[in-house]
CSV table of C-alpha atoms in Angstrom, one decimal:
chain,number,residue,atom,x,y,z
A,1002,UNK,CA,89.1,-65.5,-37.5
A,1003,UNK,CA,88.0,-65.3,-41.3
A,1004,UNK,CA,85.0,-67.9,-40.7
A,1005,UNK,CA,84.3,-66.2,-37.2
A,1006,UNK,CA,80.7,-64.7,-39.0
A,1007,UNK,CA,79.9,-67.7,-40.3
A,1008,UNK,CA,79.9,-69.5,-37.4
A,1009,UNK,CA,77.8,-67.1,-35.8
A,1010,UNK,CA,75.2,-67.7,-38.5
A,1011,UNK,CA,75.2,-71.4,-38.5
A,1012,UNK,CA,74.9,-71.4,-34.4
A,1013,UNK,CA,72.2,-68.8,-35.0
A,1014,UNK,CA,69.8,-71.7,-37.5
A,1015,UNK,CA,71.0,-74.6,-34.9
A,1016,UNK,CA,69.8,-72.6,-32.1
A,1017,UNK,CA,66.3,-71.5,-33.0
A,1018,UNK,CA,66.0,-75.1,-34.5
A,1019,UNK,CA,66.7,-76.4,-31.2
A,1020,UNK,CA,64.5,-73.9,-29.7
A,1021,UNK,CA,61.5,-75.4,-31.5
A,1022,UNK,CA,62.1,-78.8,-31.2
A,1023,UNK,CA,62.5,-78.4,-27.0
A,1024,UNK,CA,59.5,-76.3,-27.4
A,1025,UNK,CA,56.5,-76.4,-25.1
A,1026,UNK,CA,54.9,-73.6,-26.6
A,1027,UNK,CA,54.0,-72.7,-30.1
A,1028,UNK,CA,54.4,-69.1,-29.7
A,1029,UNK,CA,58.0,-69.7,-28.3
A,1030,UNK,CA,58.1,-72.0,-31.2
A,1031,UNK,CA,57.4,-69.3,-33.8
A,1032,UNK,CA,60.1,-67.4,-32.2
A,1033,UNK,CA,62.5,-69.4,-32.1
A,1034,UNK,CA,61.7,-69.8,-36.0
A,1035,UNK,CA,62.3,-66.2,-36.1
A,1036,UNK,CA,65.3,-66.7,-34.4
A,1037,UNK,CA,66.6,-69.7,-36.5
A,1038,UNK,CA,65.9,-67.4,-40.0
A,1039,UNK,CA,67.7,-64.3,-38.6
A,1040,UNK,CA,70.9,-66.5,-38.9
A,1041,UNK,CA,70.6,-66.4,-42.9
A,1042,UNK,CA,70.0,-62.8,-42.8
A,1043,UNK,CA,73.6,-62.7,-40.8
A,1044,UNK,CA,75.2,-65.4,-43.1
A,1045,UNK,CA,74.3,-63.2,-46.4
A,1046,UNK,CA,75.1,-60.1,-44.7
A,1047,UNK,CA,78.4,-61.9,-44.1
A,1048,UNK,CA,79.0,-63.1,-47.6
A,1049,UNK,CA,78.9,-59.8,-48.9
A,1050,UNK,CA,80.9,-57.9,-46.1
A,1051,UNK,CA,84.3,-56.2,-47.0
A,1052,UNK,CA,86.9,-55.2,-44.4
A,1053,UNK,CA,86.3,-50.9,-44.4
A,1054,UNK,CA,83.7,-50.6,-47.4
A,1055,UNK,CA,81.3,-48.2,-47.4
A,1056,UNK,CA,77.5,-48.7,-47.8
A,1057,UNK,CA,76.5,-49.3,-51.0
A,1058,UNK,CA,74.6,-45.6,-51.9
A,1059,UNK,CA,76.6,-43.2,-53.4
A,1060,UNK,CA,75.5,-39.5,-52.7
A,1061,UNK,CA,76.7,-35.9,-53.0
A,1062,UNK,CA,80.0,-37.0,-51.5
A,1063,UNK,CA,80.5,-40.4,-52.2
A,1064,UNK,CA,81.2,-40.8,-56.1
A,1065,UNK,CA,80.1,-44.2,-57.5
A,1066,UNK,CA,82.7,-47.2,-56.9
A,1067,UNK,CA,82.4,-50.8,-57.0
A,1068,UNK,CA,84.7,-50.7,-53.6
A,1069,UNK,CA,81.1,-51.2,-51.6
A,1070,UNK,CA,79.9,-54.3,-49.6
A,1071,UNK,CA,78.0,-56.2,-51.6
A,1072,UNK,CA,73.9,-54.8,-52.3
A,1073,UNK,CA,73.0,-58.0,-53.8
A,1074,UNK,CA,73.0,-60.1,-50.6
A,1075,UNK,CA,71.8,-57.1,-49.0
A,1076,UNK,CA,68.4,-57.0,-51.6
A,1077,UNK,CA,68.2,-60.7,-50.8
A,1078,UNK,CA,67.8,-59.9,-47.0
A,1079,UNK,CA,65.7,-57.3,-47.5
A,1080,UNK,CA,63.5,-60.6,-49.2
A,1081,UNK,CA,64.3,-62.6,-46.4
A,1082,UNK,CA,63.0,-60.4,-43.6
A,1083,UNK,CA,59.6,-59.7,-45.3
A,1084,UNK,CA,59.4,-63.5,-45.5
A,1085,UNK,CA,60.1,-64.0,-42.3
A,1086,UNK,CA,57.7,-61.5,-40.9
A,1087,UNK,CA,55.0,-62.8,-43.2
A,1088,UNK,CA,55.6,-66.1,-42.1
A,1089,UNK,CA,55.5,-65.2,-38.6
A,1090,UNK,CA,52.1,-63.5,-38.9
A,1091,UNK,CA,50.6,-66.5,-40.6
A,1092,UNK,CA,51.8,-68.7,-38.0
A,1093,UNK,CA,50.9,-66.9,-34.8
A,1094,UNK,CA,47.3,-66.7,-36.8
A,1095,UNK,CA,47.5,-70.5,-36.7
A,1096,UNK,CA,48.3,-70.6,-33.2
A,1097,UNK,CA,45.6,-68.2,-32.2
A,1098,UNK,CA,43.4,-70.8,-33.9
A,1099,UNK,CA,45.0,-73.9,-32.3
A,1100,UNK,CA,44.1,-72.5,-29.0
A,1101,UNK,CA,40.6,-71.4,-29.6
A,1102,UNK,CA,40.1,-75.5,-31.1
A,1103,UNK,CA,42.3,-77.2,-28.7
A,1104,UNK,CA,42.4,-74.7,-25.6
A,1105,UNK,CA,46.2,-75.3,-26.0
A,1106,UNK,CA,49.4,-73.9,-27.4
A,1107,UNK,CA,51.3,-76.8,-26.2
A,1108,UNK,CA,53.0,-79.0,-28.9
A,1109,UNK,CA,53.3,-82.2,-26.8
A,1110,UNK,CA,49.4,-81.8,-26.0
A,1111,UNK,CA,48.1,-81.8,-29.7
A,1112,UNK,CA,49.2,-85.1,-30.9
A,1113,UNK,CA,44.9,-86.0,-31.2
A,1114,UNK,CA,44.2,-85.6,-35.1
A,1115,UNK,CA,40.4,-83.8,-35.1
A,1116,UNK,CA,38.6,-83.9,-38.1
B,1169,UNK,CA,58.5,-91.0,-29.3
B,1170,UNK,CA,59.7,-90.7,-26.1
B,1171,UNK,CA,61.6,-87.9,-24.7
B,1172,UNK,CA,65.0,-89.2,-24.3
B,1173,UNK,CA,64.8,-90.3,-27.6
B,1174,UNK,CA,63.7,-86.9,-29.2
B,1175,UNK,CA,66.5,-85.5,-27.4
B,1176,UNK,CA,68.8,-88.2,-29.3
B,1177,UNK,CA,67.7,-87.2,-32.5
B,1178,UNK,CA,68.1,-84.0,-31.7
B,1179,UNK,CA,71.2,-83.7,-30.7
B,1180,UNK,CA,72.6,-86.0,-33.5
B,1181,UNK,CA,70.8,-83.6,-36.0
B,1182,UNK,CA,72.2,-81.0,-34.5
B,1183,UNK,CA,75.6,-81.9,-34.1
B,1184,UNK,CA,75.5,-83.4,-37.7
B,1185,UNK,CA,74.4,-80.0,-39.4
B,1186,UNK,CA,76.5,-78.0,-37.4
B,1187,UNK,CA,80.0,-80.2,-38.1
B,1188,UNK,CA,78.4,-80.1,-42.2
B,1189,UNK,CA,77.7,-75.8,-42.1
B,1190,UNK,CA,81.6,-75.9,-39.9
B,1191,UNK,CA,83.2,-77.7,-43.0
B,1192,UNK,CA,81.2,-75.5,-45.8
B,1193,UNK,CA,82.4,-72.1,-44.1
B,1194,UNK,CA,85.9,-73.7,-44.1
B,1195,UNK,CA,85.8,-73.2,-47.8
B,1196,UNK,CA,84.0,-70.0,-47.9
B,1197,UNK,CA,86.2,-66.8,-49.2
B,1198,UNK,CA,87.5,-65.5,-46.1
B,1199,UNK,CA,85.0,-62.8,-44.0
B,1200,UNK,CA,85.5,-59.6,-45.2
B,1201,UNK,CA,87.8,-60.3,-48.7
B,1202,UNK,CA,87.5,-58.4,-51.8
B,1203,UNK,CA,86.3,-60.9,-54.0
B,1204,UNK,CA,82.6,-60.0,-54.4
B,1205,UNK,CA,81.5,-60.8,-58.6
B,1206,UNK,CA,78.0,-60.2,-58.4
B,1207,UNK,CA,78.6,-56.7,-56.6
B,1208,UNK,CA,80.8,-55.8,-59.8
B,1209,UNK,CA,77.9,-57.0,-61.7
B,1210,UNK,CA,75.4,-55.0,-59.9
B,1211,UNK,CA,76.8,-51.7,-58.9
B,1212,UNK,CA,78.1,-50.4,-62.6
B,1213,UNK,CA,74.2,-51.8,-63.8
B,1214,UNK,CA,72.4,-49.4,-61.2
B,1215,UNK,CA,74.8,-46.7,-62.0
B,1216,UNK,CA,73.8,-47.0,-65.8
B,1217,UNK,CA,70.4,-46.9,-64.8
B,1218,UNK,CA,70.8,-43.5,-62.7
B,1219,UNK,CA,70.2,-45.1,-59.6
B,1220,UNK,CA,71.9,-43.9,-56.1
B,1221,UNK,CA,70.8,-46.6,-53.8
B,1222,UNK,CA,72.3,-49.7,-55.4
B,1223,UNK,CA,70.2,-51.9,-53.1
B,1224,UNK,CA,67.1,-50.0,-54.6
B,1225,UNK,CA,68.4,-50.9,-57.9
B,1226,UNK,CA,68.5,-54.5,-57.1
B,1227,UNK,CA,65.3,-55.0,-55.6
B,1228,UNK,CA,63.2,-53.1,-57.9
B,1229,UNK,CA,65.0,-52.9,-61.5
B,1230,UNK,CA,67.5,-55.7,-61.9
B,1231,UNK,CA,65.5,-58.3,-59.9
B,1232,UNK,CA,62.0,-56.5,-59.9
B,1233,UNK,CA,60.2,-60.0,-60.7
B,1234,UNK,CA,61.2,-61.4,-57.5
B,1235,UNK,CA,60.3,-58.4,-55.9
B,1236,UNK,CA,56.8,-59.1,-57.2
B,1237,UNK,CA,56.8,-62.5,-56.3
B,1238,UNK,CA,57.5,-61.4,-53.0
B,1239,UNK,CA,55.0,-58.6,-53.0
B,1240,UNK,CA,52.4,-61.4,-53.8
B,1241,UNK,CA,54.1,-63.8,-50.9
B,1242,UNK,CA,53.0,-60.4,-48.4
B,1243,UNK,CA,49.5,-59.9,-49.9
B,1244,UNK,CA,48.5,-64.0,-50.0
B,1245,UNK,CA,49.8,-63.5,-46.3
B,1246,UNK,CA,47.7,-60.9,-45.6
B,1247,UNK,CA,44.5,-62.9,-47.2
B,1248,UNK,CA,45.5,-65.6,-45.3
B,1249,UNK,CA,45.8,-64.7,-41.7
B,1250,UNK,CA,42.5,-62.2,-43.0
B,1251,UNK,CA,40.5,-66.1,-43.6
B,1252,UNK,CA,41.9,-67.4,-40.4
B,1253,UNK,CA,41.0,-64.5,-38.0
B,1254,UNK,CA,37.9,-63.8,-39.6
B,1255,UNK,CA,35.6,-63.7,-36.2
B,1256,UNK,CA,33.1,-66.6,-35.8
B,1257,UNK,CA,29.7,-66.8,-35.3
B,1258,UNK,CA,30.1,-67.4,-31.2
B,1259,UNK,CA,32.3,-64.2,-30.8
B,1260,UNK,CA,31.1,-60.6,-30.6
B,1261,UNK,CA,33.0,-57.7,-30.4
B,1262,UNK,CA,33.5,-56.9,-26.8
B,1263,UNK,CA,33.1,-53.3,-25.4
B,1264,UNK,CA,37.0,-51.8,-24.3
B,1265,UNK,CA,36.6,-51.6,-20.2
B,1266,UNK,CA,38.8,-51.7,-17.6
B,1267,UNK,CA,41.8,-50.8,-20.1
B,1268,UNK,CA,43.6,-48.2,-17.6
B,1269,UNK,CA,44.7,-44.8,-19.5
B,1270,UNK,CA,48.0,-44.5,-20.6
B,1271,UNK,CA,50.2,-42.0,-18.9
B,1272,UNK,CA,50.1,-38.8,-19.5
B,1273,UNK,CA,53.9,-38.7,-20.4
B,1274,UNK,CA,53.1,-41.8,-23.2
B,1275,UNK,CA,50.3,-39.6,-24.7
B,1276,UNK,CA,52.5,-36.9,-24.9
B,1277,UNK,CA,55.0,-38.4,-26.7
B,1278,UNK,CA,52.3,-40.8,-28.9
B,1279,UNK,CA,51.1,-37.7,-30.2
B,1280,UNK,CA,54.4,-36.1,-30.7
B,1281,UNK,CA,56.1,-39.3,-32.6
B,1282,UNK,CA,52.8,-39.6,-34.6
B,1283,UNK,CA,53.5,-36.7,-37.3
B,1284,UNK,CA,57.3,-37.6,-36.9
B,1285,UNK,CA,57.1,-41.1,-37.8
B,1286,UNK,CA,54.7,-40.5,-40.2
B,1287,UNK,CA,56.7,-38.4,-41.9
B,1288,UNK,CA,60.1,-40.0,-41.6
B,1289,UNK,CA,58.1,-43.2,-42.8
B,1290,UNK,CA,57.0,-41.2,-46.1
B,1291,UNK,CA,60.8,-40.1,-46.7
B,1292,UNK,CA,61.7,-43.0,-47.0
B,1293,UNK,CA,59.4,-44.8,-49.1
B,1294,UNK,CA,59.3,-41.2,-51.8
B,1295,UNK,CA,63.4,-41.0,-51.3
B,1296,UNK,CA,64.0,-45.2,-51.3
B,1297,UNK,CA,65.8,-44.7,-54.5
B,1298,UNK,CA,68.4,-42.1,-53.6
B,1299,UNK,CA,69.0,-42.8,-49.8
B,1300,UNK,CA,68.8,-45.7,-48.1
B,1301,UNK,CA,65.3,-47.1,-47.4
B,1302,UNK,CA,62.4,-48.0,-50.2
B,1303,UNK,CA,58.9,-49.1,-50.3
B,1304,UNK,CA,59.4,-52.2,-47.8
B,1305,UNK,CA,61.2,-50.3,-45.0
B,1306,UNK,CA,59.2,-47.2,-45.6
B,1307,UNK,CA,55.6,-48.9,-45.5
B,1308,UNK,CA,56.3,-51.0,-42.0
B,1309,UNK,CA,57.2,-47.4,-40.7
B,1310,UNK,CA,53.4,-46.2,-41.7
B,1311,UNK,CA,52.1,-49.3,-40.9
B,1312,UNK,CA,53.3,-49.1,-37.7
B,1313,UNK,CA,53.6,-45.4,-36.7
B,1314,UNK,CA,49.3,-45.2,-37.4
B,1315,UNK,CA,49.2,-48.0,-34.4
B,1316,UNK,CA,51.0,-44.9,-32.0
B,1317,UNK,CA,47.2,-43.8,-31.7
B,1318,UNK,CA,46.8,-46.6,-29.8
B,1319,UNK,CA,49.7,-46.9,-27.5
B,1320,UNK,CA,48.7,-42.9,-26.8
B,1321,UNK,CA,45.0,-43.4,-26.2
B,1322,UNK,CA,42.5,-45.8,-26.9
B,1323,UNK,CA,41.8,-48.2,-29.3
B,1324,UNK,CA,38.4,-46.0,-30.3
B,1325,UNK,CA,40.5,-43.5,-31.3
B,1326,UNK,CA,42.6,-45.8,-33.6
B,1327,UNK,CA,39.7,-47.5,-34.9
B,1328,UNK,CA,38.2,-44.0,-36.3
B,1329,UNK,CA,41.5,-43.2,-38.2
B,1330,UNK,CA,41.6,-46.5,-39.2
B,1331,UNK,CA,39.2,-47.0,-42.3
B,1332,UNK,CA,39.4,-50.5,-43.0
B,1333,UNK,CA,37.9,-50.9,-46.4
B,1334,UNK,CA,39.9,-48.1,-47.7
B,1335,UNK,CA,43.6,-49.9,-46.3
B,1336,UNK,CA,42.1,-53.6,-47.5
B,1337,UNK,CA,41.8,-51.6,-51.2
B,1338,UNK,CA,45.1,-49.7,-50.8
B,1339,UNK,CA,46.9,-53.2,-50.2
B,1340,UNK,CA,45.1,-54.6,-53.3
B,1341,UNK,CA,45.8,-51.1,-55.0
B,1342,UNK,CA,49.6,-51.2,-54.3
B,1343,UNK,CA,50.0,-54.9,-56.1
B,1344,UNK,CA,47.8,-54.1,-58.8
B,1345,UNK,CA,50.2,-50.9,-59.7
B,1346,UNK,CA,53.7,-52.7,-59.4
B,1347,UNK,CA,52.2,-55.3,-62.0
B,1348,UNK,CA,50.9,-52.6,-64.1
B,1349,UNK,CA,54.2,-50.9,-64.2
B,1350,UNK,CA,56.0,-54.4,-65.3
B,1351,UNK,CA,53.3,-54.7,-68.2
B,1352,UNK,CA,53.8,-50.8,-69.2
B,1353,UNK,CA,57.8,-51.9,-69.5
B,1354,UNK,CA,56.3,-55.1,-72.3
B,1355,UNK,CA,54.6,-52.3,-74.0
B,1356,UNK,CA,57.1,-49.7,-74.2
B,1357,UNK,CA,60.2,-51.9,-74.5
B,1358,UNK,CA,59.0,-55.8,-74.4
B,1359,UNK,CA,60.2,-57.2,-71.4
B,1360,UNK,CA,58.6,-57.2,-68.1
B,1361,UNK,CA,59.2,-54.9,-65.5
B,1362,UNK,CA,61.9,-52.9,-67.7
B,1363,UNK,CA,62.8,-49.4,-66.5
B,1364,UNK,CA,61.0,-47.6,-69.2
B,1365,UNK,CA,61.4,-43.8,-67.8
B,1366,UNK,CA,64.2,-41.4,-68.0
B,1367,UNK,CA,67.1,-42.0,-65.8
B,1368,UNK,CA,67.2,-38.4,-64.9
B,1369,UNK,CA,70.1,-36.9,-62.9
B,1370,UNK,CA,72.0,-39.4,-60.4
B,1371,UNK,CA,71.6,-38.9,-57.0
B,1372,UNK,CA,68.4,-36.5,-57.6
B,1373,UNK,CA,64.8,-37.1,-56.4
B,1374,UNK,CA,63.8,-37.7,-60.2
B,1375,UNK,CA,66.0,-40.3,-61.4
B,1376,UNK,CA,66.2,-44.2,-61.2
B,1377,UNK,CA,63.2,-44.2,-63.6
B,1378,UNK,CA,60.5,-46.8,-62.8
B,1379,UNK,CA,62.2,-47.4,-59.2
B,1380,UNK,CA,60.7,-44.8,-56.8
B,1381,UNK,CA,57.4,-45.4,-58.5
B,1382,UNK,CA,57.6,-48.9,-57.6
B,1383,UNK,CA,58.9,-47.9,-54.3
B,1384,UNK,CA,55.3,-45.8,-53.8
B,1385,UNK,CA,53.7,-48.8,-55.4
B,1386,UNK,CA,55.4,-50.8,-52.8
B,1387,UNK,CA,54.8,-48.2,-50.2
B,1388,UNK,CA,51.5,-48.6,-50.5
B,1389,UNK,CA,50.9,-52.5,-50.6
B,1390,UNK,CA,53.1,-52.8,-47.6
B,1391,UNK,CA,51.5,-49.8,-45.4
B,1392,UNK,CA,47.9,-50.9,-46.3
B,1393,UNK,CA,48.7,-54.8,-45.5
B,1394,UNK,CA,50.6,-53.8,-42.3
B,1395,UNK,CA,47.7,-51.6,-40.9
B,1396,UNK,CA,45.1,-55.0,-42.0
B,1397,UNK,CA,47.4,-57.3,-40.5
B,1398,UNK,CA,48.0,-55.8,-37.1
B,1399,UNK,CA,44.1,-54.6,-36.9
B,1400,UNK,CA,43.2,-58.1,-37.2
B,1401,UNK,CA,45.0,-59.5,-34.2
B,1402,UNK,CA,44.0,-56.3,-32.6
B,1403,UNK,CA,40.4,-58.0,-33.3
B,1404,UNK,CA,40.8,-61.2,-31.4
B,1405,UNK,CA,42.0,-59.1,-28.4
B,1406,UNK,CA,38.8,-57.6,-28.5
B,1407,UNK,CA,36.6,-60.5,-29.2
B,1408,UNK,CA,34.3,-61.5,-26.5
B,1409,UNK,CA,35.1,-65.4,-26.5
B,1410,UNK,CA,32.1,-66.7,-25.1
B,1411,UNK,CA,33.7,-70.3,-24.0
B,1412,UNK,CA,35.7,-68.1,-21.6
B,1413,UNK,CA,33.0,-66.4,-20.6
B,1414,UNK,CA,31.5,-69.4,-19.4
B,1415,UNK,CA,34.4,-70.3,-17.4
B,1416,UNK,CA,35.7,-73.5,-19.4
């Protein structure tokens, strides 16, 4: 089950991206966007997993080794999650917006272009 | 398009970047190996550089560019959703009424995980370099733990410790320092961002040089925007929409 992680992170992105395309909501959309960008965070975390490593902080008791998962995927997460978030905040701004134009939050319903 | 036919595409999407992501894992090192090159890279570079948390060491001195990059990808967020909540000329604040009082049992233990979290949440943004945690983690906490006021009581109560203008500064504050510590590593050493300071003892609150004060710097940007950014939807809650008001 070596690709068994994996997997999980791919079905994780299709998921969420089916989630907003079935969507009849835009705050379900956003997340289900959310949902689709927590399968990188999984996929990286995955990438740099080894079988019984240690966190990579070395303390008091735990002398430096390079026998640690992987920190550089784990810095990239750390990126990816305050993207997401701020993504997430911009777009339920948008949708906050939408409604207060439109007096909807339904996808399907805003196909009109306003100018 | 149609229904049926979105669900077509859909599903052939789908099923077409699913069998594509199947076939890349196939050739992925195995879940869990050994074989990790950019760890070996990374881990002997933070220890050289005195720093404990090798994630720490990552984010702020081996990468700290893209950290500001992302830094700036939190603050034009902040702006942004700050220009597209501002409130409009038909909405008014609307007086808080008919908001039922918490439980006494959530007041008490508002009140109690106030100091607690506010603490914990300044621990780890001054310790990000040593233990697990740093400026992003740390800040959220603040952010966060501040808006306890108002699960415990009323949102009065967390508008008065909430001063606005001061966090909106502190946000701007917190980015301004992170790129003044990069331009003090061009003028001490000549490359941006360089860790400039002392490596100090490993493992030791004073060590990691530039890295906890980029945590703080960090700290602070990410508290600040947090505390702007959940005040303003807080706002539209209590807008008085005046086309609801008028039943449309």
């Amino acid at each position: 089950m070596s690709v068994y992680a994996y997997v999980v992170a791919g079905a994780l992105l299709l998921l969420g991206a089916i989630g907003i395309a079935r969507s009849r909501d835009l705050v379900h959309a956003v997340v289900c966007l959310s949902i689709s960008q927590s399968g990188t965070y999984v996929l990286l975390l995955a990438i740099g997993y080894q079988d019984g490593a240690p966190a990579p902080v070395f303390g008091s008791t735990s002398a430096p080794t390079t026998r640690v998962v992987d920190p550089v995927v784990q810095a990239l997460t750390l990126t990816d999650i305050v993207v997401s978030a701020t993504v997430t905040a911009l777009l339920l701004a948008l949708s906050i917006q939408i409604q207060k134009r439109h007096g909807t939050v339904d996808p399907d319903e805003l196909s009109a272009l306003e100018g | 398009m149609s229904r049926a036919v979105r669900w077509w595409v859909l599903g052939a999407g789908t099923a077409g970047v699913g069998l594509v992501l199947l076939l890349a894992f196939l050739q992925m090192p195995s879940f869990g190996s050994s074989h990790h090159p950019y760890r070996d890279a990374a881990v002997p570079a933070a220890v050289a550089h005195g720093t404990a948390n090798v994630v720490g060491s990552v984010t702020f001195d081996q990468r700290g560019i893209d950290t500001l990059g992302e830094e700036a990808i939190f603050f034009g967020s902040v702006l942004a959703v700050l220009v597209l909540l501002r409130p409009e000329d038909e909405e008014e604040p609307r007086p808080e009424e008919g908001s039922l009082a918490p439980l006494q049992s959530t007041r008490l233990f508002g009140y109690l995980l106030l100091p607690l979290s506010l603490i914990t949440g300044l621990d780890i943004v001054a310790h990000g370099h040593v233990t697990p945690g740093g400026g992003f983690q740390g800040g959220i906490m603040l952010a966060t733990a501040l808006h306890l006021v108002y699960v415990a009581g009323r949102y009065r109560s967390l508008e008065q410790l909430r001063p606005m203008p001061l966090f909106e500064s502190g946000e701007a504050a917190g980015v301004a320092a992170f790129t003044a510590l990069g331009f003090a590593g061009i003028a001490v050493t000549g490359s941006f961002l360089a860790n400039f300071l002392p490596y100090g003892t490993f493992g030791q609150i004073l060590s990691a040089g530039t890295v906890p004060l980029l945590n703080i710097a960090v700290g602070v940007a990410v508290g600040s925007g947090g505390i702007v950014l959940l005040g303003q939807f807080f706002t539209q809650v209590f807008l008085a929409d005046r086309e609801k008001g008028s039943g449309s």
